[in-house]
Amino acid sequence: MAELAALEDPKARVVNERHGDDHGVNLGKLRALAKRLKTQQELACRLWATDDTAARLLAMLICRPKAFASDELDVMVREARTPKVHDWLVNYVVKKNPCSEELRLAWSADPDPVVASAGWALTTERVAKKPGGLDLAGLLDVIEAEMKDAPDRLQWAMNHCLAQIGIGHAEHRARAIDIGERLEVLKDYPTSQGCTSPFAPIWISEMVRRQHDKTVA
C-alpha cells in the first residue's frame, strides 16, 4: 500500500476522476509493479479487502482468476465502486473463471444496472467467441425494447452487444443497424480523430469494412 501511495500522481488523479475513477496511479507503473509481484492470490484478496481503487486494480493483475468461487465474484462485482475496477474485474477475472456462464445468466437479469452491465459484457464476449446456443434474435428484441432508457453503464454494455451482433453475424446485421439508427443511442458521442464512433450503425459498418479489406488483402 505504501508503494502504491508513492506512485500517486495528482495530474493522473484529475484525469481519472473525470471518468469516475478515484485513483492517481499511472496504469503502466501499476502493471510494472504487478509484473514484479507475479501471481499471489492471498495478497490479491488482501488488496481487494482494502476497498482502495488502486489496490483493487493491482489485485486483479496478480490474482488467479480461476481460484474464485461464483459467490465470491458476485460479491466483488457488487463491491466494485468505480468503472475501471468493474471493467477489469469482468475482463481480467470473471471472463477467465469457469463460472462465467453461470454468472452471465444471473447478472444479465439483475435489478442493479451496474451488475446487469457485467452480464451484458459477458454476453458480448459470447457473441464474439462462442455464439452457439445464444438466441441472437432474442437479444436484439431485449436491446430494442430496453436500451434506449437504460442507465448509462447498462446502456453502453447493451450497445456494445448490439454492435457485436451486427459485426459478427451477417444474418442479423441489417436489423442491428436498423435498431441503432432508430434508437440513436450514443449517436452524438464525442469521438476523437482516428477513433471509431460507438454509435452502433457506424461501428458495425466500419468494422465490417475493415474485415472485408483484410480478406481482400
mmCIF file of C-alpha atoms in Angstrom:
data_model
loop_
_atom_site.group_PDB
_atom_site.id
_atom_site.type_symbol
_atom_site.label_atom_id
_atom_site.label_comp_id
_atom_site.label_asym_id
_atom_site.label_seq_id
_atom_site.Cartn_x
_atom_site.Cartn_y
_atom_site.Cartn_z
ATOM 1 C CA MET A 1 0.000 0.000 0.000
ATOM 2 C CA ALA A 2 2.922 2.332 0.738
ATOM 3 C CA GLU A 3 4.394 1.599 -2.682
ATOM 4 C CA LEU A 4 1.061 2.325 -4.354
ATOM 5 C CA ALA A 5 0.792 5.582 -2.413
ATOM 6 C CA ALA A 6 4.250 6.558 -3.658
ATOM 7 C CA LEU A 7 3.070 6.101 -7.249
ATOM 8 C CA GLU A 8 0.244 8.615 -6.774
ATOM 9 C CA ASP A 9 0.265 11.360 -9.414
ATOM 10 C CA PRO A 10 -2.111 14.305 -8.788
ATOM 11 C CA LYS A 11 -2.415 15.018 -12.529
ATOM 12 C CA ALA A 12 -3.332 11.403 -13.252
ATOM 13 C CA ARG A 13 -5.945 11.562 -10.494
ATOM 14 C CA VAL A 14 -7.586 14.606 -12.079
ATOM 15 C CA VAL A 15 -7.838 12.801 -15.430
ATOM 16 C CA ASN A 16 -9.100 9.573 -13.857
ATOM 17 C CA GLU A 17 -11.693 11.346 -11.736
ATOM 18 C CA ARG A 18 -13.280 12.751 -14.892
ATOM 19 C CA HIS A 19 -14.132 9.142 -15.711
ATOM 20 C CA GLY A 20 -15.328 8.274 -12.208
ATOM 21 C CA ASP A 21 -12.103 6.559 -11.091
ATOM 22 C CA ASP A 22 -10.738 7.732 -7.734
ATOM 23 C CA HIS A 23 -7.041 6.908 -8.089
ATOM 24 C CA GLY A 24 -3.935 8.660 -9.373
ATOM 25 C CA VAL A 25 -1.639 5.753 -10.220
ATOM 26 C CA ASN A 26 -0.275 5.535 -13.752
ATOM 27 C CA LEU A 27 -1.519 2.204 -15.113
ATOM 28 C CA GLY A 28 1.809 1.464 -16.792
ATOM 29 C CA LYS A 29 3.562 1.726 -13.430
ATOM 30 C CA LEU A 30 0.815 -0.346 -11.827
ATOM 31 C CA ARG A 31 1.346 -3.090 -14.396
ATOM 32 C CA ALA A 32 5.105 -2.967 -13.818
ATOM 33 C CA LEU A 33 4.517 -3.485 -10.094
ATOM 34 C CA ALA A 34 2.186 -6.401 -10.833
ATOM 35 C CA LYS A 35 4.797 -7.959 -13.118
ATOM 36 C CA ARG A 36 7.338 -7.828 -10.279
ATOM 37 C CA LEU A 37 4.916 -9.283 -7.718
ATOM 38 C CA LYS A 38 3.720 -12.034 -10.098
ATOM 39 C CA THR A 39 0.695 -14.176 -9.171
ATOM 40 C CA GLN A 40 -0.164 -14.024 -5.466
ATOM 41 C CA GLN A 41 -3.762 -14.979 -4.748
ATOM 42 C CA GLU A 42 -3.649 -14.346 -0.981
ATOM 43 C CA LEU A 43 -2.126 -10.904 -1.437
ATOM 44 C CA ALA A 44 -4.695 -10.147 -4.155
ATOM 45 C CA CYS A 45 -7.534 -10.933 -1.737
ATOM 46 C CA ARG A 46 -5.999 -8.730 0.951
ATOM 47 C CA LEU A 47 -5.555 -5.874 -1.524
ATOM 48 C CA TRP A 48 -9.187 -6.185 -2.622
ATOM 49 C CA ALA A 49 -10.320 -6.046 1.010
ATOM 50 C CA THR A 50 -8.733 -2.574 1.434
ATOM 51 C CA ASP A 51 -11.532 -1.016 -0.684
ATOM 52 C CA ASP A 52 -8.834 1.150 -2.284
ATOM 53 C CA THR A 53 -9.208 1.530 -6.054
ATOM 54 C CA ALA A 54 -5.502 1.320 -6.949
ATOM 55 C CA ALA A 55 -5.085 -1.673 -4.639
ATOM 56 C CA ARG A 56 -8.058 -3.422 -6.237
ATOM 57 C CA LEU A 57 -6.701 -2.822 -9.734
ATOM 58 C CA LEU A 58 -3.392 -4.333 -8.654
ATOM 59 C CA ALA A 59 -5.245 -7.254 -7.056
ATOM 60 C CA MET A 60 -6.832 -8.161 -10.380
ATOM 61 C CA LEU A 61 -3.451 -8.209 -12.093
ATOM 62 C CA ILE A 62 -1.866 -10.635 -9.601
ATOM 63 C CA CYS A 63 -4.812 -12.880 -8.706
ATOM 64 C CA ARG A 64 -5.648 -16.340 -10.049
ATOM 65 C CA PRO A 65 -8.979 -15.811 -11.853
ATOM 66 C CA LYS A 66 -9.969 -19.474 -11.644
ATOM 67 C CA ALA A 67 -9.475 -19.520 -7.859
ATOM 68 C CA PHE A 68 -12.627 -17.511 -7.098
ATOM 69 C CA ALA A 69 -15.953 -19.188 -6.398
ATOM 70 C CA SER A 70 -19.038 -17.783 -8.119
ATOM 71 C CA ASP A 71 -20.435 -16.345 -4.864
ATOM 72 C CA GLU A 72 -17.132 -14.521 -4.242
ATOM 73 C CA LEU A 73 -17.259 -12.938 -7.692
ATOM 74 C CA ASP A 74 -20.888 -11.973 -7.166
ATOM 75 C CA VAL A 75 -19.939 -10.095 -4.003
ATOM 76 C CA MET A 76 -16.964 -8.493 -5.724
ATOM 77 C CA VAL A 77 -18.954 -7.186 -8.696
ATOM 78 C CA ARG A 78 -21.359 -5.521 -6.275
ATOM 79 C CA GLU A 79 -18.458 -4.024 -4.329
ATOM 80 C CA ALA A 80 -16.717 -2.671 -7.439
ATOM 81 C CA ARG A 81 -17.434 1.034 -6.979
ATOM 82 C CA THR A 82 -15.572 2.579 -9.912
ATOM 83 C CA PRO A 83 -15.786 1.949 -13.687
ATOM 84 C CA LYS A 84 -12.161 0.825 -14.060
ATOM 85 C CA VAL A 85 -12.381 -1.687 -11.189
ATOM 86 C CA HIS A 86 -15.663 -3.002 -12.601
ATOM 87 C CA ASP A 87 -14.252 -3.336 -16.133
ATOM 88 C CA TRP A 88 -11.044 -5.043 -15.015
ATOM 89 C CA LEU A 89 -12.945 -7.411 -12.739
ATOM 90 C CA VAL A 90 -15.166 -8.546 -15.610
ATOM 91 C CA ASN A 91 -12.463 -8.667 -18.290
ATOM 92 C CA TYR A 92 -9.430 -9.907 -16.362
ATOM 93 C CA VAL A 93 -11.084 -12.167 -13.811
ATOM 94 C CA VAL A 94 -14.681 -13.200 -14.483
ATOM 95 C CA LYS A 95 -14.174 -13.975 -18.192
ATOM 96 C CA LYS A 96 -11.392 -16.416 -17.228
ATOM 97 C CA ASN A 97 -13.374 -18.077 -14.444
ATOM 98 C CA PRO A 98 -15.187 -21.406 -15.028
ATOM 99 C CA CYS A 99 -18.349 -19.891 -13.509
ATOM 100 C CA SER A 100 -18.543 -17.105 -16.097
ATOM 101 C CA GLU A 101 -21.564 -18.547 -17.910
ATOM 102 C CA GLU A 102 -23.470 -19.090 -14.661
ATOM 103 C CA LEU A 103 -22.725 -15.501 -13.654
ATOM 104 C CA ARG A 104 -23.616 -14.165 -17.116
ATOM 105 C CA LEU A 105 -27.103 -15.589 -16.837
ATOM 106 C CA ALA A 106 -27.604 -14.413 -13.259
ATOM 107 C CA TRP A 107 -26.215 -10.921 -13.715
ATOM 108 C CA SER A 108 -27.981 -10.147 -17.002
ATOM 109 C CA ALA A 109 -31.317 -10.257 -15.172
ATOM 110 C CA ASP A 110 -30.104 -8.430 -12.038
ATOM 111 C CA PRO A 111 -32.117 -5.360 -10.979
ATOM 112 C CA ASP A 112 -28.880 -3.449 -10.280
ATOM 113 C CA PRO A 113 -27.997 -1.870 -13.655
ATOM 114 C CA VAL A 114 -24.248 -1.948 -12.967
ATOM 115 C CA VAL A 115 -24.388 -5.662 -12.171
ATOM 116 C CA ALA A 116 -26.598 -6.197 -15.230
ATOM 117 C CA SER A 117 -23.996 -4.400 -17.351
ATOM 118 C CA ALA A 118 -21.465 -7.045 -16.273
ATOM 119 C CA GLY A 119 -23.860 -9.721 -17.510
ATOM 120 C CA TRP A 120 -24.187 -7.959 -20.853
ATOM 121 C CA ALA A 121 -20.397 -7.627 -21.129
ATOM 122 C CA LEU A 122 -20.133 -11.401 -20.705
ATOM 123 C CA THR A 123 -22.878 -11.864 -23.289
ATOM 124 C CA THR A 124 -20.959 -9.714 -25.759
ATOM 125 C CA GLU A 125 -17.922 -11.932 -25.180
ATOM 126 C CA ARG A 126 -20.015 -14.990 -26.040
ATOM 127 C CA VAL A 127 -21.500 -13.330 -29.121
ATOM 128 C CA ALA A 128 -17.955 -12.736 -30.352
ATOM 129 C CA LYS A 129 -16.302 -16.024 -29.383
ATOM 130 C CA LYS A 130 -18.886 -18.708 -28.547
ATOM 131 C CA PRO A 131 -22.249 -17.721 -30.076
ATOM 132 C CA GLY A 132 -23.516 -21.302 -30.257
ATOM 133 C CA GLY A 133 -26.666 -21.686 -28.180
ATOM 134 C CA LEU A 134 -27.326 -17.956 -27.895
ATOM 135 C CA ASP A 135 -30.659 -16.568 -29.089
ATOM 136 C CA LEU A 136 -29.278 -13.612 -31.022
ATOM 137 C CA ALA A 137 -32.701 -12.542 -32.274
ATOM 138 C CA GLY A 138 -33.953 -12.643 -28.702
ATOM 139 C CA LEU A 139 -31.032 -10.496 -27.543
ATOM 140 C CA LEU A 140 -31.893 -7.967 -30.246
ATOM 141 C CA ASP A 141 -35.512 -7.977 -29.004
ATOM 142 C CA VAL A 142 -34.346 -7.057 -25.486
ATOM 143 C CA ILE A 143 -31.926 -4.421 -26.741
ATOM 144 C CA GLU A 144 -34.610 -2.884 -28.961
ATOM 145 C CA ALA A 145 -37.061 -2.697 -26.049
ATOM 146 C CA GLU A 146 -34.743 -1.633 -23.208
ATOM 147 C CA MET A 147 -31.527 0.026 -24.396
ATOM 148 C CA LYS A 148 -32.924 3.499 -25.103
ATOM 149 C CA ASP A 149 -33.959 4.110 -21.478
ATOM 150 C CA ALA A 150 -31.270 2.039 -19.726
ATOM 151 C CA PRO A 151 -28.873 3.738 -17.239
ATOM 152 C CA ASP A 152 -25.527 4.780 -18.729
ATOM 153 C CA ARG A 153 -23.309 1.775 -17.927
ATOM 154 C CA LEU A 154 -26.007 -0.735 -18.811
ATOM 155 C CA GLN A 155 -26.845 1.174 -21.978
ATOM 156 C CA TRP A 156 -23.190 1.179 -23.010
ATOM 157 C CA ALA A 157 -22.913 -2.594 -22.454
ATOM 158 C CA MET A 158 -26.103 -3.320 -24.400
ATOM 159 C CA ASN A 159 -24.922 -1.076 -27.227
ATOM 160 C CA HIS A 160 -21.637 -2.997 -27.387
ATOM 161 C CA CYS A 161 -23.594 -6.242 -27.642
ATOM 162 C CA LEU A 162 -25.752 -4.759 -30.409
ATOM 163 C CA ALA A 163 -22.663 -3.742 -32.352
ATOM 164 C CA GLN A 164 -21.003 -7.133 -31.864
ATOM 165 C CA ILE A 165 -24.060 -8.951 -33.171
ATOM 166 C CA GLY A 166 -24.062 -6.723 -36.249
ATOM 167 C CA ILE A 167 -20.321 -7.056 -36.805
ATOM 168 C CA GLY A 168 -20.031 -10.796 -36.392
ATOM 169 C CA HIS A 169 -23.341 -12.139 -37.676
ATOM 170 C CA ALA A 170 -24.291 -11.055 -41.189
ATOM 171 C CA GLU A 171 -27.777 -12.560 -40.951
ATOM 172 C CA HIS A 172 -28.633 -10.118 -38.136
ATOM 173 C CA ARG A 173 -26.636 -7.146 -39.433
ATOM 174 C CA ALA A 174 -29.435 -5.223 -41.150
ATOM 175 C CA ARG A 175 -31.668 -5.462 -38.090
ATOM 176 C CA ALA A 176 -28.846 -4.453 -35.728
ATOM 177 C CA ILE A 177 -28.100 -1.375 -37.837
ATOM 178 C CA ASP A 178 -31.820 -0.533 -38.031
ATOM 179 C CA ILE A 179 -32.188 -0.763 -34.231
ATOM 180 C CA GLY A 180 -29.183 1.509 -33.773
ATOM 181 C CA GLU A 181 -30.490 4.053 -36.262
ATOM 182 C CA ARG A 182 -33.935 4.190 -34.683
ATOM 183 C CA LEU A 183 -32.799 4.340 -31.034
ATOM 184 C CA GLU A 184 -29.933 6.800 -31.776
ATOM 185 C CA VAL A 185 -28.063 5.697 -28.635
ATOM 186 C CA LEU A 186 -24.592 7.335 -28.498
ATOM 187 C CA LYS A 187 -25.216 8.953 -31.884
ATOM 188 C CA ASP A 188 -23.716 12.245 -30.696
ATOM 189 C CA TYR A 189 -20.978 10.729 -28.519
ATOM 190 C CA PRO A 190 -17.764 12.788 -28.931
ATOM 191 C CA THR A 191 -15.193 10.680 -30.780
ATOM 192 C CA SER A 192 -11.517 11.579 -31.116
ATOM 193 C CA GLN A 193 -9.982 11.742 -34.580
ATOM 194 C CA GLY A 194 -8.867 8.305 -35.701
ATOM 195 C CA CYS A 195 -11.239 6.500 -33.328
ATOM 196 C CA THR A 196 -14.423 4.679 -34.305
ATOM 197 C CA SER A 197 -17.728 6.091 -33.072
ATOM 198 C CA PRO A 198 -19.605 3.917 -30.543
ATOM 199 C CA PHE A 199 -22.832 4.681 -32.435
ATOM 200 C CA ALA A 200 -23.756 1.143 -33.490
ATOM 201 C CA PRO A 201 -24.523 1.723 -37.214
ATOM 202 C CA ILE A 202 -21.171 3.495 -37.728
ATOM 203 C CA TRP A 203 -19.307 0.996 -35.523
ATOM 204 C CA ILE A 204 -20.756 -2.010 -37.362
ATOM 205 C CA SER A 205 -20.138 -0.591 -40.822
ATOM 206 C CA GLU A 206 -16.556 0.389 -40.056
ATOM 207 C CA MET A 207 -15.594 -2.973 -38.526
ATOM 208 C CA VAL A 208 -17.225 -4.907 -41.371
ATOM 209 C CA ARG A 209 -15.332 -2.722 -43.861
ATOM 210 C CA ARG A 210 -12.043 -3.479 -42.094
ATOM 211 C CA GLN A 211 -12.782 -7.203 -42.106
ATOM 212 C CA HIS A 212 -13.540 -7.035 -45.825
ATOM 213 C CA ASP A 213 -10.323 -5.121 -46.515
ATOM 214 C CA LYS A 214 -8.294 -7.768 -44.660
ATOM 215 C CA THR A 215 -9.950 -10.526 -46.664
ATOM 216 C CA VAL A 216 -9.247 -8.777 -49.950
ATOM 217 C CA ALA A 217 -5.646 -8.083 -48.948
#
